[in-house]
Coordinates of C-alpha atoms in Angstrom, one line a residue:
Chain A
M23 CA 0.1 0.1 -0.1
T24 CA 1.9 3.3 -1.2
V25 CA 0.6 6.3 -1.4
R26 CA 2.3 9.7 -2.8
I27 CA 1.7 13.5 -3.3
Q28 CA 3.9 15.0 -5.6
E29 CA 4.4 17.7 -7.9
H30 CA 6.3 15.9 -10.5
D31 CA 5.2 13.2 -13.1
F32 CA 5.6 9.4 -12.3
D33 CA 7.0 6.5 -14.4
V34 CA 4.3 4.3 -14.7
N35 CA 6.4 1.2 -16.1
A36 CA 8.6 1.5 -12.9
E37 CA 5.5 2.4 -10.4
L38 CA 3.9 -0.8 -11.8
A39 CA 6.7 -3.1 -11.3
A40 CA 7.6 -2.1 -8.1
L41 CA 3.9 -3.0 -6.9
T42 CA 4.3 -6.7 -8.0
V43 CA 7.9 -7.3 -7.8
G44 CA 8.7 -11.0 -6.2
Q45 CA 5.0 -11.3 -5.4
H46 CA 4.5 -14.4 -7.8
H47 CA 0.9 -14.8 -6.5
V48 CA -0.5 -11.6 -8.5
G49 CA -2.3 -12.7 -11.5
G50 CA -3.8 -9.1 -12.2
L51 CA -2.7 -5.5 -12.1
V52 CA -5.0 -2.9 -12.9
S53 CA -4.0 0.7 -13.2
F54 CA -5.9 3.9 -13.9
I55 CA -4.3 6.9 -15.1
G56 CA -6.4 10.4 -15.0
L57 CA -5.4 13.0 -17.4
V58 CA -5.9 16.6 -17.8
R59 CA -8.4 17.3 -20.4
D60 CA -8.3 20.3 -22.9
F61 CA -12.2 20.8 -22.3
G62 CA -14.1 20.8 -19.1
E63 CA -16.2 23.4 -17.5
L64 CA -14.5 26.0 -19.5
Q65 CA -14.8 25.1 -23.4
S66 CA -11.0 25.3 -23.5
V67 CA -8.8 24.5 -20.9
A68 CA -5.0 25.7 -21.4
S69 CA -4.0 24.7 -17.8
M70 CA -5.2 23.1 -14.5
T71 CA -3.7 23.8 -11.3
L72 CA -4.3 21.3 -8.7
E73 CA -4.2 22.6 -5.0
H74 CA -4.6 20.2 -1.9
Y75 CA -4.7 20.3 1.7
P76 CA -1.1 18.8 3.1
G77 CA -1.5 16.8 6.1
M78 CA -5.1 15.8 5.5
T79 CA -4.5 14.6 1.9
E80 CA -2.1 11.9 3.2
K81 CA -4.4 10.8 5.7
I82 CA -7.4 10.6 3.2
L83 CA -5.3 8.6 0.6
G84 CA -4.3 6.5 3.3
K85 CA -7.7 5.8 4.4
I86 CA -8.9 5.1 1.1
A87 CA -6.3 2.8 0.3
S88 CA -6.9 0.9 3.8
E89 CA -10.6 0.5 2.9
A90 CA -9.7 -0.9 -0.3
A91 CA -7.4 -3.6 1.2
E92 CA -10.1 -4.1 3.7
R93 CA -12.9 -5.0 1.0
W94 CA -10.6 -6.9 -1.4
N95 CA -7.9 -9.5 -1.1
L96 CA -4.9 -7.3 -2.5
S97 CA -1.6 -7.9 -2.6
S98 CA -0.7 -4.2 -3.1
S99 CA -2.2 -0.9 -4.1
L100 CA -0.9 2.6 -5.1
I101 CA -2.2 5.9 -5.4
I102 CA 0.0 8.9 -6.8
H103 CA -2.0 12.4 -7.0
R104 CA 0.1 15.2 -8.4
Y105 CA -0.8 18.7 -7.5
G106 CA 0.4 22.3 -9.0
Y107 CA 0.5 23.3 -12.3
L108 CA -0.5 21.0 -15.4
E109 CA -1.5 21.2 -18.9
P110 CA -3.7 18.9 -21.3
G111 CA -2.5 15.5 -21.7
D112 CA -0.7 15.9 -18.4
R113 CA -1.1 13.1 -15.9
I114 CA -2.8 13.9 -12.8
V115 CA -3.2 10.6 -10.7
L116 CA -2.0 6.8 -10.9
V117 CA -4.1 4.4 -9.2
A118 CA -3.4 0.8 -9.2
A119 CA -4.2 -2.5 -7.5
A120 CA -2.9 -5.9 -7.7
S121 CA -4.5 -9.2 -6.6
E122 CA -4.7 -12.8 -7.5
H123 CA -7.5 -12.5 -9.3
R124 CA -8.5 -9.8 -11.9
V125 CA -11.9 -9.0 -10.8
S126 CA -10.9 -7.9 -7.1
A127 CA -7.9 -5.8 -8.9
F128 CA -10.6 -3.9 -11.4
D129 CA -13.1 -3.5 -8.4
A130 CA -10.6 -2.2 -5.9
C131 CA -9.1 0.2 -8.6
E132 CA -12.3 1.7 -9.6
F133 CA -13.5 2.0 -5.8
I134 CA -10.0 3.9 -5.3
V135 CA -10.7 6.3 -8.0
D136 CA -14.4 6.9 -7.1
W137 CA -13.7 7.6 -3.6
L138 CA -10.8 10.0 -4.8
K139 CA -13.1 12.1 -6.5
T140 CA -15.4 12.9 -3.7
K141 CA -12.8 12.5 -0.4
A142 CA -9.6 13.5 -1.1
P143 CA -9.1 17.3 -0.8
F144 CA -7.8 18.5 -4.1
W145 CA -9.4 21.1 -5.9
K146 CA -8.9 22.0 -9.5
L147 CA -8.7 25.4 -11.2
E148 CA -9.0 25.5 -14.9
E149 CA -7.6 28.4 -17.2
G150 CA -8.0 29.0 -20.9
N151 CA -8.9 32.1 -22.9
G152 CA -8.8 34.6 -20.2
N153 CA -11.0 32.8 -17.8
A154 CA -10.4 30.8 -14.6
K155 CA -13.0 28.5 -13.2
W156 CA -12.8 26.3 -10.3
V157 CA -14.2 22.8 -10.9
T158 CA -17.3 22.2 -9.2
A159 CA -18.1 18.6 -7.7
R160 CA -20.1 16.6 -10.2
M161 CA -23.4 14.8 -9.2
D162 CA -22.5 11.5 -11.2
D163 CA -18.9 11.4 -9.0
T164 CA -21.3 11.3 -6.0
A165 CA -23.3 8.7 -7.2
A166 CA -20.4 6.9 -8.4
S167 CA -18.7 7.0 -4.8
A168 CA -21.7 6.3 -3.0
R169 CA -22.5 2.9 -4.8
W170 CA -19.4 1.6 -2.9
S171 CA -21.1 2.5 0.5
V172 CA -22.8 -0.9 1.1
K173 CA -19.7 -3.1 1.8
K174 CA -20.0 -6.1 -0.3
Chain B
M3 CA -7.3 28.3 16.6
K4 CA -5.7 27.9 13.1
L5 CA -7.7 28.4 9.9
L6 CA -7.0 27.2 6.6
Y7 CA -8.7 28.2 3.4
F8 CA -8.8 26.6 0.2
A9 CA -10.0 27.3 -3.6
W10 CA -12.2 30.0 -3.9
V11 CA -12.7 30.4 -0.2
R12 CA -8.7 31.1 -0.1
Q13 CA -9.2 33.4 -3.0
Q14 CA -12.4 35.3 -1.7
T15 CA -10.7 35.7 2.1
G16 CA -7.6 36.4 0.4
V17 CA -5.7 34.4 3.0
N18 CA -4.2 30.9 3.1
E19 CA -4.2 30.1 6.8
E20 CA -4.1 32.4 9.9
C21 CA -4.6 31.9 13.6
V22 CA -7.4 33.5 15.4
T23 CA -9.0 33.6 18.9
P24 CA -12.6 33.7 18.5
P25 CA -14.9 34.6 21.8
N26 CA -16.1 32.0 23.9
H27 CA -19.5 31.6 22.6
V28 CA -17.9 30.8 19.1
N29 CA -18.2 27.2 20.3
N30 CA -19.3 25.3 16.9
V31 CA -18.4 25.8 13.1
A32 CA -21.7 27.5 12.6
A33 CA -20.8 29.9 15.2
L34 CA -17.4 30.3 13.7
I35 CA -18.5 31.0 10.3
D36 CA -20.9 33.6 11.6
W37 CA -17.9 35.1 13.4
L38 CA -16.0 35.1 10.6
R39 CA -18.4 37.1 8.4
E40 CA -18.2 40.0 10.7
R41 CA -14.4 40.3 10.3
G42 CA -14.5 42.3 6.7
P43 CA -16.3 42.4 3.4
Q44 CA -14.1 39.6 1.6
Y45 CA -14.9 37.2 4.5
A46 CA -18.7 38.3 4.3
R47 CA -18.5 37.6 0.6
A48 CA -16.7 34.0 1.0
F49 CA -19.2 32.8 3.6
E50 CA -22.5 34.4 2.1
D51 CA -23.7 31.1 0.6
V52 CA -22.3 28.1 2.8
S53 CA -24.5 25.6 0.8
A54 CA -20.9 24.6 -0.9
L55 CA -18.6 24.9 2.0
R56 CA -17.2 21.9 3.7
V57 CA -15.3 22.0 6.8
A58 CA -12.7 19.8 8.3
I59 CA -11.5 20.2 11.9
N60 CA -8.0 18.5 12.5
H61 CA -8.3 16.8 9.1
E62 CA -11.6 15.2 9.5
L63 CA -14.7 16.4 7.6
V64 CA -17.3 17.6 10.0
D65 CA -20.9 19.1 10.0
F66 CA -21.7 22.7 10.7
D67 CA -22.8 21.7 14.2
A68 CA -19.5 20.2 15.2
K69 CA -17.9 21.5 18.4
L70 CA -14.6 23.3 18.4
S71 CA -11.6 23.8 20.7
K72 CA -9.3 26.6 20.8
D73 CA -6.3 24.2 19.6
D74 CA -8.1 23.0 16.6
E75 CA -7.0 23.3 13.3
V76 CA -10.1 24.3 10.9
A77 CA -10.1 24.1 7.2
L78 CA -12.9 25.9 5.1
F79 CA -13.3 24.7 1.3
P80 CA -15.4 24.0 -1.6
P81 CA -16.6 20.1 -2.3
V82 CA -13.5 18.3 -3.3
T83 CA -12.7 17.5 -7.1
G84 CA -9.6 15.1 -6.9
G85 CA -9.1 11.9 -9.0
Chain C
M15 CA -6.8 0.4 -31.8
T16 CA -3.9 -1.6 -31.6
V17 CA -3.5 -5.2 -31.6
R18 CA -0.1 -7.1 -31.3
I19 CA 1.0 -10.9 -30.4
Q20 CA 4.5 -10.7 -29.4
E21 CA 7.0 -13.2 -27.8
H22 CA 9.0 -10.5 -25.9
D23 CA 8.0 -8.1 -23.1
F24 CA 6.4 -4.6 -23.4
D25 CA 7.1 -1.3 -22.0
V26 CA 4.2 -0.4 -20.3
N27 CA 5.1 3.2 -20.0
A28 CA 6.0 3.6 -24.0
E29 CA 2.8 1.8 -24.6
L30 CA 0.3 3.7 -22.6
A31 CA 1.8 7.0 -23.4
A32 CA 1.4 6.4 -27.1
L33 CA -2.6 5.6 -26.6
T34 CA -3.2 9.0 -25.4
V35 CA -0.2 11.2 -27.0
G36 CA -1.8 14.5 -28.6
Q37 CA -5.3 13.3 -27.5
H38 CA -6.1 16.0 -25.2
H39 CA -10.0 15.0 -24.9
V40 CA -8.7 11.8 -22.9
G41 CA -9.7 12.0 -19.2
G42 CA -9.1 8.4 -18.3
L43 CA -6.8 5.4 -19.3
V44 CA -7.4 2.1 -17.6
S45 CA -5.1 -0.7 -18.1
F46 CA -5.0 -4.5 -17.1
I47 CA -1.6 -6.3 -16.8
G48 CA -1.9 -10.4 -16.6
L49 CA 1.0 -11.9 -14.9
V50 CA 2.1 -15.6 -14.7
R51 CA 1.5 -16.7 -11.1
D52 CA 3.5 -19.3 -9.4
F53 CA 0.5 -21.6 -8.7
G54 CA -2.6 -22.5 -10.7
E55 CA -3.9 -25.9 -11.6
L56 CA -0.2 -27.3 -10.5
Q57 CA 0.5 -26.5 -6.9
S58 CA 3.8 -25.0 -8.0
V59 CA 4.1 -23.5 -11.3
A60 CA 7.9 -23.0 -12.5
S61 CA 7.0 -22.0 -16.1
M62 CA 4.3 -21.4 -18.5
T63 CA 4.2 -21.7 -22.0
L64 CA 1.6 -19.9 -24.2
E65 CA 0.6 -21.5 -27.3
H66 CA -1.6 -19.7 -29.9
Y67 CA -3.1 -20.3 -33.3
P68 CA -1.4 -17.4 -35.6
G69 CA -3.8 -16.2 -38.1
M70 CA -6.8 -16.7 -35.9
T71 CA -5.6 -14.8 -32.9
E72 CA -5.0 -11.7 -34.8
K73 CA -8.5 -11.7 -36.1
I74 CA -10.3 -12.6 -32.6
L75 CA -8.1 -9.8 -31.0
G76 CA -9.1 -7.3 -33.8
K77 CA -12.6 -8.2 -33.3
I78 CA -12.6 -8.1 -29.6
A79 CA -11.2 -4.6 -29.9
S80 CA -13.7 -3.5 -32.6
E81 CA -16.6 -4.6 -30.3
A82 CA -15.3 -2.6 -27.5
A83 CA -15.2 0.4 -29.9
E84 CA -18.6 -0.3 -30.7
R85 CA -19.9 -0.6 -27.2
W86 CA -17.9 2.4 -25.6
N87 CA -16.9 5.7 -26.5
L88 CA -13.1 5.2 -26.6
S89 CA -10.6 7.4 -28.2
S90 CA -8.0 4.3 -28.2
S91 CA -7.6 0.9 -27.1
L92 CA -4.7 -1.8 -27.0
I93 CA -4.2 -5.5 -26.7
I94 CA -0.8 -6.9 -26.6
H95 CA -0.6 -10.7 -25.9
R96 CA 2.4 -12.6 -25.3
Y97 CA 3.2 -16.3 -26.3
G98 CA 5.9 -18.7 -25.8
Y99 CA 8.0 -19.6 -22.5
L100 CA 7.3 -17.5 -19.1
E101 CA 8.1 -17.6 -15.7
P102 CA 6.2 -16.5 -12.6
G103 CA 6.1 -12.6 -12.3
D104 CA 6.4 -12.4 -16.0
R105 CA 3.8 -10.3 -17.7
I106 CA 1.5 -12.3 -20.3
V107 CA -1.0 -9.4 -21.6
L108 CA -1.4 -5.9 -21.5
V109 CA -5.1 -4.3 -22.3
A110 CA -5.6 -0.6 -22.1
A111 CA -8.7 1.6 -22.8
A112 CA -8.5 5.4 -23.1
S113 CA -11.8 7.5 -23.0
E114 CA -12.8 10.9 -22.1
H115 CA -14.8 9.3 -19.2
R116 CA -13.3 6.9 -16.7
V117 CA -16.4 4.8 -16.4
S118 CA -16.2 4.1 -20.4
A119 CA -12.3 3.1 -19.8
F120 CA -12.9 0.7 -16.9
D121 CA -15.8 -1.0 -18.4
A122 CA -14.2 -1.3 -22.1
C123 CA -10.9 -2.7 -20.1
E124 CA -12.7 -5.3 -18.3
F125 CA -14.9 -6.3 -21.2
I126 CA -11.7 -6.8 -23.6
V127 CA -10.0 -8.9 -20.5
D128 CA -13.2 -11.2 -20.2
W129 CA -13.4 -12.0 -23.9
L130 CA -9.8 -12.5 -24.4
K131 CA -10.2 -15.2 -21.6
T132 CA -12.7 -17.1 -23.5
K133 CA -12.4 -16.1 -27.1
A134 CA -8.7 -15.5 -28.2
P135 CA -7.2 -18.9 -29.2
F136 CA -4.4 -19.2 -26.7
W137 CA -3.6 -22.4 -24.5
K138 CA -1.4 -22.3 -21.4
L139 CA 0.7 -25.2 -20.5
E140 CA 1.8 -25.1 -16.9
E141 CA 5.1 -27.0 -15.8
G142 CA 6.5 -27.4 -12.3
N143 CA 8.1 -30.1 -9.9
G144 CA 8.2 -32.5 -12.9
N145 CA 4.6 -32.0 -13.8
A146 CA 3.2 -30.5 -17.0
K147 CA -0.8 -29.5 -17.3
W148 CA -2.6 -27.8 -19.8
V149 CA -4.9 -24.9 -18.1
T150 CA -8.6 -25.7 -18.6
A151 CA -11.2 -23.3 -19.0
R152 CA -12.6 -21.9 -16.0
M153 CA -16.5 -21.6 -15.5
D154 CA -16.2 -18.2 -13.9
D155 CA -14.3 -16.9 -16.8
T156 CA -17.1 -18.2 -19.0
A157 CA -19.7 -16.4 -16.6
A158 CA -17.5 -12.9 -16.7
S159 CA -17.7 -13.1 -20.4
A160 CA -21.4 -14.1 -20.5
R161 CA -22.5 -10.9 -18.5
W162 CA -21.5 -9.0 -21.6
S163 CA -23.3 -10.8 -24.0
V164 CA -26.4 -8.6 -23.9
K165 CA -25.3 -5.0 -25.3
K166 CA -25.9 -2.1 -22.9
Chain D
M27 CA -7.9 -29.9 -46.3
K28 CA -5.4 -28.4 -44.0
L29 CA -5.8 -29.8 -40.4
L30 CA -4.0 -27.8 -37.5
Y31 CA -4.1 -29.1 -34.0
F32 CA -3.3 -27.0 -30.8
A33 CA -2.5 -27.7 -27.1
W34 CA -3.2 -31.2 -25.7
V35 CA -5.0 -32.2 -29.1
R36 CA -1.5 -31.4 -30.9
Q37 CA 0.3 -33.6 -28.2
Q38 CA -2.0 -36.4 -28.5
T39 CA -1.9 -36.5 -32.6
G40 CA 1.9 -35.9 -32.3
V41 CA 1.3 -33.6 -35.5
N42 CA 1.1 -29.6 -35.6
E43 CA -0.4 -29.4 -39.1
E44 CA -1.0 -31.8 -41.7
C45 CA -2.9 -32.0 -45.2
V46 CA -5.9 -34.6 -45.9
T47 CA -8.1 -35.9 -48.4
P48 CA -11.0 -37.3 -46.7
P49 CA -13.6 -39.2 -48.8
N50 CA -16.8 -37.4 -50.0
H51 CA -19.0 -38.4 -47.4
V52 CA -16.9 -36.8 -44.6
N53 CA -18.8 -33.5 -45.4
N54 CA -19.2 -32.0 -41.7
V55 CA -17.1 -31.6 -38.7
A56 CA -18.5 -34.5 -36.8
A57 CA -17.9 -36.8 -39.6
L58 CA -14.4 -35.5 -40.0
I59 CA -13.6 -36.5 -36.3
D60 CA -15.0 -39.8 -36.8
W61 CA -12.9 -40.2 -39.9
L62 CA -9.6 -39.1 -38.1
R63 CA -10.3 -41.5 -35.3
E64 CA -9.8 -44.2 -37.7
R65 CA -6.3 -43.0 -38.6
G66 CA -4.4 -44.5 -35.7
P67 CA -4.3 -45.0 -31.9
Q68 CA -3.1 -41.6 -31.4
Y69 CA -6.0 -40.0 -33.1
A70 CA -8.4 -42.3 -31.4
R71 CA -7.0 -41.1 -28.3
A72 CA -6.8 -37.6 -29.1
F73 CA -10.6 -37.5 -30.1
E74 CA -11.9 -40.3 -27.8
D75 CA -13.6 -37.4 -25.7
V76 CA -15.0 -34.6 -28.0
S77 CA -16.8 -32.7 -25.1
A78 CA -13.7 -30.4 -24.5
L79 CA -12.9 -30.3 -28.2
R80 CA -13.5 -26.9 -30.0
V81 CA -13.3 -26.4 -33.9
A82 CA -12.6 -23.6 -36.1
I83 CA -12.9 -23.5 -39.9
N84 CA -11.0 -20.8 -41.5
H85 CA -10.7 -19.1 -38.1
E86 CA -14.2 -19.0 -37.2
L87 CA -15.5 -21.3 -34.4
V88 CA -18.1 -23.9 -35.6
D89 CA -20.3 -26.3 -34.1
F90 CA -19.7 -30.2 -35.0
D91 CA -22.5 -30.0 -37.8
A92 CA -20.5 -27.2 -39.9
K93 CA -20.2 -28.0 -43.4
L94 CA -16.8 -28.8 -44.8
S95 CA -15.2 -27.9 -48.0
K96 CA -11.8 -29.2 -49.3
D97 CA -9.9 -26.1 -49.2
D98 CA -11.0 -25.4 -45.6
E99 CA -8.3 -25.0 -43.1
V100 CA -9.9 -26.7 -39.9
A101 CA -8.4 -26.5 -36.5
L102 CA -9.2 -28.6 -33.7
F103 CA -8.1 -27.5 -29.9
P104 CA -9.3 -27.3 -26.3
P105 CA -11.5 -24.5 -25.0
V106 CA -9.1 -21.8 -25.0
T107 CA -7.4 -19.9 -21.9
G108 CA -6.1 -16.6 -23.0
G109 CA -6.1 -13.4 -21.0

């Protein structure tokens, strides 16, 4: 279970390889990469600046990873979330879950992403064409997060 | 008491963080927000509509009726948009 | 939509980066890596040899990727499947799906993996402790594949 | 007609692929399998239990009643285990 909050980009190959090295009972490794899009609440997004709450962010990400580990039989999991100034195409987040069986890895990875969206203290400022807008929380993210509220 | 502001709350108050000593009757989040509004027009504007305001005490999300202690770290921010 | 069948390993970073380069409408990229486990139908697996049906394999993988593209709004997808001699911890397959929205990327990736398991003409020979066993098809893989049979 | 064998079917027949010219009455998959069984003990063993046998004609999975033509590529193999 690894959680990191960092400004710089990550090496997906190295991160994923580290998750399963020497763990030969792992059959499936599912990962999610979130990317900055060139559209959003602004029609045209030239940059996105991510702000977070140091101290609280680490705790929440750790809790989310722990919750995933309680719900599924994972051999390892990873959350790397970036902050700071990003541009379209840049990577925002890497989430990964490794398990003996692929279904657990898929479910755990999607769970972590859904909870990140609604629980992790990050805020996104979109800028483009002279406009700036703080991204608002999405109803469908709230719904996606809520479907995990009953433990399986 | 340490206060932290994030995203548009930070932009509107014009402050990242500050230490305050509210009077004794300010003993929960709702009372703190009422008290903050009196501190100036930028605070009044930041806390005009609290429907989209979220509050954490010592890194835990809380409701507006949560009790406060003088050593608490209280953060005020919009709904999160991580991931 | 990229499909490759190869004996050598792949570079996850390079493969995933290629999938989204210049595609700034992509918000989510989900990938699955399947790995050789050190247990299976044999209690102890020292190696796995994958055999496939050249000619048919390419067609089936192409069909699976096309089917995913018809069902979800994907900006790109990737299937790389290895064959030949592998050992525990080695990567067997990389599946990835990129989309504007993460839900489509998750669903499409899981769909491709499920269909691979039951439709792609690969066979796995496990060897270990002097034993050799052809892996048999799993009922739960058949069930996982069948749940996609009704298009959404 | 070109025949291909994979996995344990290949191991049991002892052949990867071969070209055969079955008699005219061998016009579907079931008849082909019956005919193959007569070609020797290794074939008889390979096709003793066909419940776990899958067949593709020209790269398409087919049922045992699928018709055959003399130019077909016919592959016989166990259920697949990819991914």
